[in-house]
Every structure is written in structure tokens, then in C-alpha cells.
mmCIF file of C-alpha atoms in Angstrom:
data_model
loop_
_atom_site.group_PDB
_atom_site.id
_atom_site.type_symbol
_atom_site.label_atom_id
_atom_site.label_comp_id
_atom_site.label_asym_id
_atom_site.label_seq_id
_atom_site.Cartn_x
_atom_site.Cartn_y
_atom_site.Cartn_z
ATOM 1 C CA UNK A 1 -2.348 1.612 -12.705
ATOM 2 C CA UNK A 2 0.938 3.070 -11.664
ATOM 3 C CA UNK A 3 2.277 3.795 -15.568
ATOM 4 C CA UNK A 4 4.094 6.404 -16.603
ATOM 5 C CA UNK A 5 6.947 6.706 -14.186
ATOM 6 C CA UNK A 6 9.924 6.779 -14.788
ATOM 7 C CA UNK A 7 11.232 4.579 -11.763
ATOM 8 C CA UNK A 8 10.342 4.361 -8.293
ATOM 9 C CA UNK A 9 13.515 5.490 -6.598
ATOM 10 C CA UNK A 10 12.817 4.421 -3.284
ATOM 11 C CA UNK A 11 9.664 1.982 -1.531
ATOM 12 C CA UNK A 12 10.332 1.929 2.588
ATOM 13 C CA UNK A 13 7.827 -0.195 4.366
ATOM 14 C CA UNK A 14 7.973 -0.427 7.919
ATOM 15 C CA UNK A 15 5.354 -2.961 9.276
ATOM 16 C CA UNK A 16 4.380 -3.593 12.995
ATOM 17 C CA UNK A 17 2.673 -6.768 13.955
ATOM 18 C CA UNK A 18 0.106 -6.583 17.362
ATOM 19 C CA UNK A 19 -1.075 -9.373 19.593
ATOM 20 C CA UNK A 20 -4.632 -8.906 18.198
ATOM 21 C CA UNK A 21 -4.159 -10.438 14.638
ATOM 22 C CA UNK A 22 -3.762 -6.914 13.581
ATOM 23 C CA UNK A 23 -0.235 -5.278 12.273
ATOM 24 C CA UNK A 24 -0.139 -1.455 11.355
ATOM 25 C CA UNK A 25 2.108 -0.313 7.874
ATOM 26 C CA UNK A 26 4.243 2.527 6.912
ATOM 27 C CA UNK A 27 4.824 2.806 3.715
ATOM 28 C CA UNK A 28 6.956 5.977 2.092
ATOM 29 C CA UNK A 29 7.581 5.567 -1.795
ATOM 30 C CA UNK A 30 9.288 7.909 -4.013
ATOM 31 C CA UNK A 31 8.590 7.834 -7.486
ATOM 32 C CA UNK A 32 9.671 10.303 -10.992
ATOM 33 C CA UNK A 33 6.355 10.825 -13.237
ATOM 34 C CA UNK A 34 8.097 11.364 -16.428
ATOM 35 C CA UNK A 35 5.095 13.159 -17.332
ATOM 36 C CA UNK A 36 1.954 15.287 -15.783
ATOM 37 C CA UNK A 37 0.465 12.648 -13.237
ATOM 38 C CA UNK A 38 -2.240 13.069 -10.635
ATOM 39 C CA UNK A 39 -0.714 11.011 -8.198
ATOM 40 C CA UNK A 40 -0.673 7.304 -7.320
ATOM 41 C CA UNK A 41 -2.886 4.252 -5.865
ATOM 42 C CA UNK A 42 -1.992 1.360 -3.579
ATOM 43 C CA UNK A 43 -3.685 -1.603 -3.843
ATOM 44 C CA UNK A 44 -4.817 -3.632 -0.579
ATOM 45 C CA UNK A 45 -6.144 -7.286 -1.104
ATOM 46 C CA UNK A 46 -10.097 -7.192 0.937
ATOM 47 C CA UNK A 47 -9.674 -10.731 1.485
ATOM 48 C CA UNK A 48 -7.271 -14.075 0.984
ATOM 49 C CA UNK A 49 -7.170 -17.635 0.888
ATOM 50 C CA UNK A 50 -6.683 -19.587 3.982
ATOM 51 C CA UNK A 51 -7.078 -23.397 4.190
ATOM 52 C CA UNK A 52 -9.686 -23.295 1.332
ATOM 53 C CA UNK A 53 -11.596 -20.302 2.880
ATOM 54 C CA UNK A 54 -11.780 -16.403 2.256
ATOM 55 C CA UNK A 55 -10.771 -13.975 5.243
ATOM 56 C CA UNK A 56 -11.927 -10.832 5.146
ATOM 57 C CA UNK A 57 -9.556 -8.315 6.166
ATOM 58 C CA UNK A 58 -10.462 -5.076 7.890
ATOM 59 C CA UNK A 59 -8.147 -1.718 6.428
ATOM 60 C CA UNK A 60 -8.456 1.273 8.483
ATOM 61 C CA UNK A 61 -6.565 4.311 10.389
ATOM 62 C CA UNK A 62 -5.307 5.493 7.127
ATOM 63 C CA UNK A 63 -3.189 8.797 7.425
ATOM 64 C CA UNK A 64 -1.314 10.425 4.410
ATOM 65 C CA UNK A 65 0.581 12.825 4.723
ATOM 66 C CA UNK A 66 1.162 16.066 2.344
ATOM 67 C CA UNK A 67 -1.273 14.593 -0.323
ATOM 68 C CA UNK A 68 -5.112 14.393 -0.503
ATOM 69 C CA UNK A 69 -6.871 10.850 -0.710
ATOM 70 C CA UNK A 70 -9.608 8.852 -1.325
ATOM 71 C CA UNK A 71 -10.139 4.835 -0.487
ATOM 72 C CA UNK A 72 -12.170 2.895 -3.057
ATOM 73 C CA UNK A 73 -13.627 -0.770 -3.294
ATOM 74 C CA UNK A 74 -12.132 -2.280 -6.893
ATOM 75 C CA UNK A 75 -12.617 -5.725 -7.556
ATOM 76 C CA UNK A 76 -11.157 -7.424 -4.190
ATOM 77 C CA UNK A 77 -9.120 -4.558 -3.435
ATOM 78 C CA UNK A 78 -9.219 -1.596 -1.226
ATOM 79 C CA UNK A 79 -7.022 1.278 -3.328
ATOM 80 C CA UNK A 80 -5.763 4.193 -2.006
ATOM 81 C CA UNK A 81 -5.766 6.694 -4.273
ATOM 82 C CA UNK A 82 -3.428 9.703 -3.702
ATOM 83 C CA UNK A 83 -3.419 12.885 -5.170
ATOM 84 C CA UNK A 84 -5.841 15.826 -6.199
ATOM 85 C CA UNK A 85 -7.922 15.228 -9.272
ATOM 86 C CA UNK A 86 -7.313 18.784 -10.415
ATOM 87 C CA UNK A 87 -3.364 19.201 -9.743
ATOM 88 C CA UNK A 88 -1.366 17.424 -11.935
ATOM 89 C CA UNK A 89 2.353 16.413 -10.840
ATOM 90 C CA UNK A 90 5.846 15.816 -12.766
ATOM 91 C CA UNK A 91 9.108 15.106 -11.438
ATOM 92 C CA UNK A 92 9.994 13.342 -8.129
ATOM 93 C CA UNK A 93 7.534 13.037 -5.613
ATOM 94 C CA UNK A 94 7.021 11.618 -1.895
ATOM 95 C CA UNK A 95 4.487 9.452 -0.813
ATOM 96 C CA UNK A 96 4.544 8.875 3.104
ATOM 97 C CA UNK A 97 0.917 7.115 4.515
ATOM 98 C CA UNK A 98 0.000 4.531 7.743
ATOM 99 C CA UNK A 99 -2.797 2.269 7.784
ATOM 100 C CA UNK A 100 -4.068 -0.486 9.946
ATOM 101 C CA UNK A 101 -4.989 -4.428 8.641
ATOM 102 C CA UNK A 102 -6.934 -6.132 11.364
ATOM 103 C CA UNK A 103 -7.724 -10.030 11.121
ATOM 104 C CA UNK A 104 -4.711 -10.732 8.498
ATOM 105 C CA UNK A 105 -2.868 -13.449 10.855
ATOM 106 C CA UNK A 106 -3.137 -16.714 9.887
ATOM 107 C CA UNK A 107 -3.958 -19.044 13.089
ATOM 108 C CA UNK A 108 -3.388 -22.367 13.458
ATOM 109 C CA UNK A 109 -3.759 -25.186 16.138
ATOM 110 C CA UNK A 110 0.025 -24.994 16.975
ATOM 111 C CA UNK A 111 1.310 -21.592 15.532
ATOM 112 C CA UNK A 112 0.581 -18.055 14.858
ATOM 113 C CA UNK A 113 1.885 -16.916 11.322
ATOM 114 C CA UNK A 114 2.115 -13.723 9.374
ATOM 115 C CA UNK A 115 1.972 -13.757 5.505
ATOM 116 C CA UNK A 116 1.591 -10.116 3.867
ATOM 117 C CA UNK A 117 2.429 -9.150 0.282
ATOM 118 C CA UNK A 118 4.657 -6.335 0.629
ATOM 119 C CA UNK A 119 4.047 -5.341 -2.756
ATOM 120 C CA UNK A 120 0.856 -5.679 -4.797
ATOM 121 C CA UNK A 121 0.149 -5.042 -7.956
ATOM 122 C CA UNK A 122 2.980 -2.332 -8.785
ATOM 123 C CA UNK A 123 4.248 -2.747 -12.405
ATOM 124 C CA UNK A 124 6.743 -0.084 -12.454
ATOM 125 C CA UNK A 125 10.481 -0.946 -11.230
ATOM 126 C CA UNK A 126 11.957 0.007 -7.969
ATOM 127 C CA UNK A 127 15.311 1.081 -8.071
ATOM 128 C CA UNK A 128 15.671 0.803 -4.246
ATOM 129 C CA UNK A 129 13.418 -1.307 -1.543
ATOM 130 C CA UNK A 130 13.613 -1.413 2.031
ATOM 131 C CA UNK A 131 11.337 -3.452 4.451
ATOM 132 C CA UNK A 132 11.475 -3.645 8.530
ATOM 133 C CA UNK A 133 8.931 -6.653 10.118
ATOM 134 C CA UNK A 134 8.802 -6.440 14.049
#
């Protein structure tokens, strides 16, 4: 889904956990489209495996900024999908947008844990990755 660049230059994700199972993301990623490109989806997992059973995870407060969007249902993902479907885009462009996952802690008896794919289903390399958990 996210062909045709040239290289992500830069993925920053900045991820804040809550006390109510719930952690809220910022994600800013800079990409090249070596050629004309609408713009760019990011995949959130609906659900996962926990113990032998599927949670359902809750995405919402999404905020982008500079870019128009659109969340879809494909498969067992939510997908973002950023951009305009009549402006087409080349060269290096910005992506900065927030959301919200509620009910994505995994609870046990004796422990709390958090377990988040900070990236899913991107098949283009990143030149440069940063990540902040608190």
C-alpha cells in the first residue's frame, strides 16, 4: 500500500500510555514519492490475540494535521488514509496525526503489560526511526 516512495526519511512516534487501558499516539513520518502520489495510509490492527481470545480495540480522536483524511474498515484493520483524492503529490512530504487506542493493555492476574506494533504493515524502508514510550 505504501509503494512508490522513494524512502521514508524520517518515522517519529511518540506514544503515551493512560491508567485506563488506553495510550494516545503521535506519529509524524516523512516520506519522498518518487512519483505523483495521493498521499499515504496507516494501518491499525481492530483486534489481537490475547491468551487464545480476540480483543477488540477501540481507535478514535484522530487529528491530522495539514492533510485531508478518511478512516476505513479493511480486513482487520482500521486505515487511515491521508491525502486528497484529486491532488496528487511528488517530492518530500510531512505527515503529522494523533489518535487514541482504548482497551489495547493486556491484563493479567499479577501485571499490567503494554504490547503495540509500532509499525504495521509498511513495506517501504525507513532511513531514520525514532520512538518515545511513557
Amino acid at each position: 500500500k505504501n509503494k512508490n516512495y522513494k524512502e521514508n526519511q524520517d518515522y517519529d512516534i511518540n506514544v503515551d500510555l493512560n491508567t485506563d487501558a488506553s495510550f494516545n499516539v503521535q506519529e509524524n513520518i516523512t516520506v519522498n514519492f518518487t512519483e505523483k502520489r495521493r498521499g499515504i495510509f496507516r494501518n491499525i490492527p481492530r483486534s489481537f490475540k490475547h491468551n487464545g481470545e480476540t480483543v477488540k480495540v477501540k481507535l478514535k480522536d484522530i487529528k491530522v494535521q495539514d492533510h485531508k483524511y478518511k478512516v476505513l474498515k479493511e480486513g482487520g484493520d482500521n486505515v487511515i488514509r491521508m491525502g486528497d483524492k484529486n491532488t496528487y503529490l511528488t517530492g518530500q512530504q510531512t505527515y503529522s496525526f494523533s489518535y487514541t487506542i482504548e482497551n489495547a493493555l493486556l491484563v493479567e492476574s499479577d501485571h499490567t503489560a503494554f504490547q503495540y506494533n509500532i509499525i504495521y504493515d509498511w513495506d517501504t524502508p525507513i532511513e531514520k526511526m525514532t520512538y518515545n514510550i511513557i
